[in-house]
PDB file of C-alpha atoms in Angstrom:
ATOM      1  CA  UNK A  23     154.819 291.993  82.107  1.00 42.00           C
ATOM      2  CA  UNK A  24     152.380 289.033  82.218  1.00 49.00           C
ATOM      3  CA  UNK A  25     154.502 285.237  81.122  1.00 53.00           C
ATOM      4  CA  UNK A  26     152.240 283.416  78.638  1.00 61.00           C
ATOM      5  CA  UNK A  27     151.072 279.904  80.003  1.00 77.00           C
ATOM      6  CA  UNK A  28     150.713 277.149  77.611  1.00 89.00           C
ATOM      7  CA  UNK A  29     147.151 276.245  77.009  1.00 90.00           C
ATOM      8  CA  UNK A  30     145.489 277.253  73.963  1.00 94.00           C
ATOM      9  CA  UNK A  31     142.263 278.784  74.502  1.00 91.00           C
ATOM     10  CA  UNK A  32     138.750 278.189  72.681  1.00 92.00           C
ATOM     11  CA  UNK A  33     136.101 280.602  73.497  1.00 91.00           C
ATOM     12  CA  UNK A  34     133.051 279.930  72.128  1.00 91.00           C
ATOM     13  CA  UNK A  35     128.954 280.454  72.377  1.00 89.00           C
ATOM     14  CA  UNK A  36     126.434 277.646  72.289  1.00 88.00           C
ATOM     15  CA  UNK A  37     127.385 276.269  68.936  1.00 91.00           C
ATOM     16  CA  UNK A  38     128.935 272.952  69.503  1.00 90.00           C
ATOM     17  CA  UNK A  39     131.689 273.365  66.633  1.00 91.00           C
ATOM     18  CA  UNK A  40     134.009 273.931  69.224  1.00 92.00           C
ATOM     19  CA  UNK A  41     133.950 270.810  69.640  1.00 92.00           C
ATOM     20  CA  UNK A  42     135.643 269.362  66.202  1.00 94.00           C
ATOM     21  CA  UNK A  43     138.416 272.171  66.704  1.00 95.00           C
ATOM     22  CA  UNK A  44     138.860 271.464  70.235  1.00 94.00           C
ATOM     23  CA  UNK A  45     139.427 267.779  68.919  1.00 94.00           C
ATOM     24  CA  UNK A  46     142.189 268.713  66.241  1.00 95.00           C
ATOM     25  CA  UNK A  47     144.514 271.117  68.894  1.00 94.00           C
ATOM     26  CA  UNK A  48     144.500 268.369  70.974  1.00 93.00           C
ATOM     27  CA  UNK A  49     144.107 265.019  69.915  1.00 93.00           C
ATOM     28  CA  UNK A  50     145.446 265.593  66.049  1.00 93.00           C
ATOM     29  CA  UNK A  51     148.121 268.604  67.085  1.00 93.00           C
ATOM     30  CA  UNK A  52     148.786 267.298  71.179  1.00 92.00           C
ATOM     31  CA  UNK A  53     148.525 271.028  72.549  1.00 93.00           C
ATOM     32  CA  UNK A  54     146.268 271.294  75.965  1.00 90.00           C
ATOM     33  CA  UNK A  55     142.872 272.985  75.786  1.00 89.00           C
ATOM     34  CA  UNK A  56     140.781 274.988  77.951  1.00 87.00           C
ATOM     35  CA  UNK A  57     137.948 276.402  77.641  1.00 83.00           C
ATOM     36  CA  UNK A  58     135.653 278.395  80.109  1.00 79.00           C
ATOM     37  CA  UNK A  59     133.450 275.556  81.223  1.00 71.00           C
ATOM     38  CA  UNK A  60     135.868 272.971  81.010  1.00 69.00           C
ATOM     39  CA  UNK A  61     136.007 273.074  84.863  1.00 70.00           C
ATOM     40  CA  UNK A  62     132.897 273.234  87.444  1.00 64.00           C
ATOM     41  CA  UNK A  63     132.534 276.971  87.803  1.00 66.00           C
ATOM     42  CA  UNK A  64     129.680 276.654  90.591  1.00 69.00           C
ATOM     43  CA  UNK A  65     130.496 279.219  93.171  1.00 73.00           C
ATOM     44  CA  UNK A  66     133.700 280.812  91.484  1.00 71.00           C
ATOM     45  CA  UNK A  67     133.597 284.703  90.291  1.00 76.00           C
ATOM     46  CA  UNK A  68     133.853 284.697  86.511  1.00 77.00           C
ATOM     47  CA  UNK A  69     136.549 287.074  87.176  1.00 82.00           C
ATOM     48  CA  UNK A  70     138.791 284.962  88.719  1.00 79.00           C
ATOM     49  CA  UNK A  71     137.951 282.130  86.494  1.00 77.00           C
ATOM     50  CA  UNK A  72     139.097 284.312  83.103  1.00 81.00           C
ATOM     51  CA  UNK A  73     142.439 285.968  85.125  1.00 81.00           C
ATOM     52  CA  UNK A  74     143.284 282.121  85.721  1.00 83.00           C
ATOM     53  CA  UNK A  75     142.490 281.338  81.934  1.00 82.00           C
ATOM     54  CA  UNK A  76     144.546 284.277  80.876  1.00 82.00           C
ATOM     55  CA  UNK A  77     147.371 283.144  82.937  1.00 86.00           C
ATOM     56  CA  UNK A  78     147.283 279.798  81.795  1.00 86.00           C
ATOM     57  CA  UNK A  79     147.268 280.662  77.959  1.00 89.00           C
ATOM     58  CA  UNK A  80     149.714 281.305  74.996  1.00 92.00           C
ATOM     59  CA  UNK A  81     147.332 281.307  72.408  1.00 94.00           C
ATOM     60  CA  UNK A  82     143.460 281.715  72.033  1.00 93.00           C
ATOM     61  CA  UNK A  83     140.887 280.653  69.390  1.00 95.00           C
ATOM     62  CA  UNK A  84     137.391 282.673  69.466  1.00 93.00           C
ATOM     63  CA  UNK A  85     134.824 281.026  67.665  1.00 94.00           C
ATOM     64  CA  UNK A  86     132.470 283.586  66.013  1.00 93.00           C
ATOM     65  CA  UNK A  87     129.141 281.660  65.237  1.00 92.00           C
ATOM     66  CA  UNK A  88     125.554 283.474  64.488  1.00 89.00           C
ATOM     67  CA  UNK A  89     123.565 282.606  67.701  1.00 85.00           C
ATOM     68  CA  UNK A  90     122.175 286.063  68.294  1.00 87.00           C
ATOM     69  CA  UNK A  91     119.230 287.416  66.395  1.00 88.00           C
ATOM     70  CA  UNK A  92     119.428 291.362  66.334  1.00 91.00           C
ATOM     71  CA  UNK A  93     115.516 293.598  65.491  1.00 92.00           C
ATOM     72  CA  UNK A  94     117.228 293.529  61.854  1.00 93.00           C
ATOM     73  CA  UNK A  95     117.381 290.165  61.785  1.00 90.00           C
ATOM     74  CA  UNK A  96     121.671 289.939  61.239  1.00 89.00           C
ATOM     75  CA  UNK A  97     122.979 287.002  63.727  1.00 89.00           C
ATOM     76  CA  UNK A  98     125.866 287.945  65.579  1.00 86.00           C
ATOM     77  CA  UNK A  99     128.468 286.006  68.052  1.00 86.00           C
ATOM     78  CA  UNK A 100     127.395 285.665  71.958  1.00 87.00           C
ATOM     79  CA  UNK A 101     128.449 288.423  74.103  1.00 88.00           C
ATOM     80  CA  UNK A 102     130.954 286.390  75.907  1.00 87.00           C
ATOM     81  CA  UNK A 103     132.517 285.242  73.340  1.00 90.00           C
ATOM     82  CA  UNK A 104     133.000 289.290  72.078  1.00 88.00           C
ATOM     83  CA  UNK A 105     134.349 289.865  75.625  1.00 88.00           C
ATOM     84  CA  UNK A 106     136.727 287.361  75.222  1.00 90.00           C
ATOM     85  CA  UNK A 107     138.416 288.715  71.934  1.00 91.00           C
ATOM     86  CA  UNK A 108     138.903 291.477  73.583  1.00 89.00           C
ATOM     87  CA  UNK A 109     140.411 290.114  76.444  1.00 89.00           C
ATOM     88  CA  UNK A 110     142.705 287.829  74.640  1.00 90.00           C
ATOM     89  CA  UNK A 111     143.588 289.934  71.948  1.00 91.00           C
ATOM     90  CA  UNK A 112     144.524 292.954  75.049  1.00 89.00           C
ATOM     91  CA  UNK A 113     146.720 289.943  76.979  1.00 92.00           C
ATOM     92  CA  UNK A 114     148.025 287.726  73.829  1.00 90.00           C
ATOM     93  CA  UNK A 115     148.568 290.458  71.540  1.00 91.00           C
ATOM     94  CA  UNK A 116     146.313 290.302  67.720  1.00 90.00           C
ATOM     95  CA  UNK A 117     148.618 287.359  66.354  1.00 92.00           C
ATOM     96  CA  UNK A 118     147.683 285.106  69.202  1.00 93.00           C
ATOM     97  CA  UNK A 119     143.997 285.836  69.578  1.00 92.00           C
ATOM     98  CA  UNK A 120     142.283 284.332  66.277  1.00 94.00           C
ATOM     99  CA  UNK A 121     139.439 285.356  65.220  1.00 94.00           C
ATOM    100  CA  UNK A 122     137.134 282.238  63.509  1.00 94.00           C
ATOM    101  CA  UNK A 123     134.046 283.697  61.864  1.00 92.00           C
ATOM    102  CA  UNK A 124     131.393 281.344  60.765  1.00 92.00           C
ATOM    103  CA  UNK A 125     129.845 282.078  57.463  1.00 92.00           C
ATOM    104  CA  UNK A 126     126.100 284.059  58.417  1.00 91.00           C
ATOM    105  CA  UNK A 127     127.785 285.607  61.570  1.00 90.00           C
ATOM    106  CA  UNK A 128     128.051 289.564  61.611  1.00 83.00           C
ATOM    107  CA  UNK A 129     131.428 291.163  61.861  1.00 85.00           C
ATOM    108  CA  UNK A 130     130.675 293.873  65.348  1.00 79.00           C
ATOM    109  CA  UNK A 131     132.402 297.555  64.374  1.00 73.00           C
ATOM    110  CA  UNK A 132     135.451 297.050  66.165  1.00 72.00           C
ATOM    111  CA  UNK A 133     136.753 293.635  64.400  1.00 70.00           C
ATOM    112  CA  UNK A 134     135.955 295.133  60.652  1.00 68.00           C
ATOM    113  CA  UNK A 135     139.414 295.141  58.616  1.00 66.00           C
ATOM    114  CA  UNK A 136     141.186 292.624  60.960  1.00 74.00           C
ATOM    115  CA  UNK A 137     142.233 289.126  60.103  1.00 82.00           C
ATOM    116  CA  UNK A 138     140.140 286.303  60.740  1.00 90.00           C
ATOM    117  CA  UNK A 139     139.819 282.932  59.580  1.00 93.00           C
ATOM    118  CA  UNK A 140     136.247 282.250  57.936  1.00 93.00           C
ATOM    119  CA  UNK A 141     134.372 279.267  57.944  1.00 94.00           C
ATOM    120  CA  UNK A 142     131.474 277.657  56.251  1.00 95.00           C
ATOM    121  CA  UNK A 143     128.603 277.138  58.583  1.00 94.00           C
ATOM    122  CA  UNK A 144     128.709 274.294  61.039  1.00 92.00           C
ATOM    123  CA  UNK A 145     132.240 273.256  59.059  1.00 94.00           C
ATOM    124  CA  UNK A 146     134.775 274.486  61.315  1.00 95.00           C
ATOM    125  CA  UNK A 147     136.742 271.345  60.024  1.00 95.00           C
ATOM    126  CA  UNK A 148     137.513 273.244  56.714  1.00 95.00           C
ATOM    127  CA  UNK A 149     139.584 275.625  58.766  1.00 95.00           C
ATOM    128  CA  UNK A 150     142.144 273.232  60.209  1.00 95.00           C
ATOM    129  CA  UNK A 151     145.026 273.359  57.714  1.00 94.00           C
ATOM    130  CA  UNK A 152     144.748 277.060  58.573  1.00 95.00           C
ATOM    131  CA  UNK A 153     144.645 277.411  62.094  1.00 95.00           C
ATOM    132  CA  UNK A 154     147.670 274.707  61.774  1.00 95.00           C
ATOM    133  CA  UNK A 155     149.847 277.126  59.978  1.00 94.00           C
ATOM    134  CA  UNK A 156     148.697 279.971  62.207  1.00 94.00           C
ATOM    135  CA  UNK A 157     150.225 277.952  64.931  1.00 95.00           C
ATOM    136  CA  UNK A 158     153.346 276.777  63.389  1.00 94.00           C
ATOM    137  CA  UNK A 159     153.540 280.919  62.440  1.00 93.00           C
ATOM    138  CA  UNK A 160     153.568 281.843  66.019  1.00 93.00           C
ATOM    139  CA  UNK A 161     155.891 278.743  67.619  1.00 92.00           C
ATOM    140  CA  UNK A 162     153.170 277.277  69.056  1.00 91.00           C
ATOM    141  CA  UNK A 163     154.002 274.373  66.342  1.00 88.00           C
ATOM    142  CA  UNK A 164     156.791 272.871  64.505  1.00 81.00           C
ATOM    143  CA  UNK A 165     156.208 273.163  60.937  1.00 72.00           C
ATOM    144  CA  UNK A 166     154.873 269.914  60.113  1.00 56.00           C
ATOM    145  CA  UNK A 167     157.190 267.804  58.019  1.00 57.00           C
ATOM    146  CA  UNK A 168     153.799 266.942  55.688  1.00 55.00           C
ATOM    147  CA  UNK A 169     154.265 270.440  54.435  1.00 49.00           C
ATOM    148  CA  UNK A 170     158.245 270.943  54.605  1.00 48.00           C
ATOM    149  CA  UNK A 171     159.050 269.851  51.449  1.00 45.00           C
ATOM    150  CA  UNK A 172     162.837 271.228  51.727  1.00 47.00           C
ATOM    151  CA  UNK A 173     165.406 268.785  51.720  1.00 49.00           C
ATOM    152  CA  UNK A 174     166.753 268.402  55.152  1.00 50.00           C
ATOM    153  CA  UNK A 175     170.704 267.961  53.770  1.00 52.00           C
ATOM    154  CA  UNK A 176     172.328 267.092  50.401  1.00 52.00           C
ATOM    155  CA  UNK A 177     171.150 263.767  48.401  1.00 49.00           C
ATOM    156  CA  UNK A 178     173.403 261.307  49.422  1.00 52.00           C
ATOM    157  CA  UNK A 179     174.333 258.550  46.324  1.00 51.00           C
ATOM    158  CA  UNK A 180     172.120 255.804  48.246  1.00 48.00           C
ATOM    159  CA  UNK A 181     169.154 258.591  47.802  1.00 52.00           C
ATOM    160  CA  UNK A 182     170.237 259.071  44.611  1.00 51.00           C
ATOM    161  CA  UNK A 183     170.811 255.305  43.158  1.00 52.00           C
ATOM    162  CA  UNK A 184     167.298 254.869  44.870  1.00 53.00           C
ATOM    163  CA  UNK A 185     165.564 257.730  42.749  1.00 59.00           C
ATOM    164  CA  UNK A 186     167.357 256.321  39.161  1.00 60.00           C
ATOM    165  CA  UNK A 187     165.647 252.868  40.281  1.00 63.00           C
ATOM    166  CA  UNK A 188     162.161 254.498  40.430  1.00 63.00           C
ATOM    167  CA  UNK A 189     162.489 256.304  37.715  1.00 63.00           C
ATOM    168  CA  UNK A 190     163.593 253.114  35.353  1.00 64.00           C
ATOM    169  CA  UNK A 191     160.799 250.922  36.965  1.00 70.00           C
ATOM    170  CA  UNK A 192     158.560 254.083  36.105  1.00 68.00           C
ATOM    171  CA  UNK A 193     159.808 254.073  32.147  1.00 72.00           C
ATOM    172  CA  UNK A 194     159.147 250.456  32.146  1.00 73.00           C
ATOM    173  CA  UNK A 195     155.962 250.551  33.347  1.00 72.00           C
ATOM    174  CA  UNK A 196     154.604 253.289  31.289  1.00 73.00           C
ATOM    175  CA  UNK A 197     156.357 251.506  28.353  1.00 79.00           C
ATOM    176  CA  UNK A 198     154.551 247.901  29.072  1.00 73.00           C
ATOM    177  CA  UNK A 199     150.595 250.029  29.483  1.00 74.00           C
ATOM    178  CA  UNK A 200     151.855 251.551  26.271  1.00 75.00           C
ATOM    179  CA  UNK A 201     152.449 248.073  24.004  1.00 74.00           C
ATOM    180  CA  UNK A 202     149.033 246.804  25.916  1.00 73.00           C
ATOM    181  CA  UNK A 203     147.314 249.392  24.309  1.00 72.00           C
ATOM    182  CA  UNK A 204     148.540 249.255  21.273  1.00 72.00           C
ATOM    183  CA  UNK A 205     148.061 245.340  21.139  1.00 71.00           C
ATOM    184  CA  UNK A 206     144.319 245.862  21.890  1.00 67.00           C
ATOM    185  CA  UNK A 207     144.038 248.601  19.181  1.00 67.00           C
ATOM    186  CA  UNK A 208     145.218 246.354  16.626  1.00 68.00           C
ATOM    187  CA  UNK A 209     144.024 242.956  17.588  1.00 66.00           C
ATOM    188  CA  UNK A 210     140.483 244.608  19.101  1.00 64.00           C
ATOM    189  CA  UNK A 211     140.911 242.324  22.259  1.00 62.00           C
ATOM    190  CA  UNK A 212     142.050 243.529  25.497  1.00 57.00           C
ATOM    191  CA  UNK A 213     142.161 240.141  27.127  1.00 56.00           C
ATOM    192  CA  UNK A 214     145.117 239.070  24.993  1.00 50.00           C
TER     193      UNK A 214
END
């Protein structure tokens, strides 16, 4: 069996989205990216180039965006970028291979009833918090402490003493807005 590498892959068509979520993986979540073009490919076999992308990844994002006008008029992704699901989803398995679907963008046959993560057009960004949790899901992340709000061990009194303090300077604060308002509802002035 095949070892995973550790790159997270984007494949994409000639929409430049992949740009903004090639952005977030690695300057906002610090995973490496690759992508097909990311190296000169003058004078290499596209084979060889996608068995070394393959190798090199343990996850893979496919970016379905309508470039492709059919007779009927539907848009649908590039051709590559259907190859490449199909690829990555055969080598990383369906939980590793993520679908993104644009808004616009026709589903092909094979993809109906599977899992994807839409998007609005040309707003990949409205995806993020979602293709974060698909890779804290699969290990690729940690789950973020933003969104772990379990307590890590027991309250200690310090914690404690420190939450009764808030909560008094709280009461007293909603206490002093509460005579202010009733001072300038009996006097009429607020700069009293």
């Amino acid at each position: 069996m095949q070892k995973n590498g550790k790159t997270i892959f984007i494949g994409h068509g000639r929409s430049p989205v992949w740009h903004s979520l090639k952005d977030f993986v690695q300057d906002r979540l610090g995973q490496t990216v690759a992508e097909f073009n990311a190296e000169p490919v003058a004078g290499q076999n596209q084979q060889a180039r996608l068995t070394c992308i393959l190798n090199d990844a343990c996850f893979a994002f496919l970016i379905m965006t309508g470039e492709d006008k059919h007779s009927d008029g539907t848009l649908h992704a590039r051709e590559n970028v259907i190859h490449e699901i199909g690829l990555f989803q055969g080598r990383l398995k369906f939980e590793k291979a993520i679908v993104l679907l644009e808004d616009g963008c026709t589903e092909f046959s094979n993809i109906k009833g599977l899992n994807h993560i839409p998007f609005p057009k040309d707003r990949i960004e409205a995806a993020f918090e979602r293709i974060r949790g698909v890779l804290e899901r699969e290990g690729i992340l940690k789950t973020s402490p933003v969104h772990d709000f379990r307590p890590k061990q027991p309250m200690g009194r310090l914690r404690l003493a420190m939450s009764r303090e808030s909560v008094v300077r709280k009461q007293s604060l909603r206490q002093a807005i509460l005579a202010r308002r009733n001072r300038i509802t009996k006097t009429g002035n607020q700069y009293d």
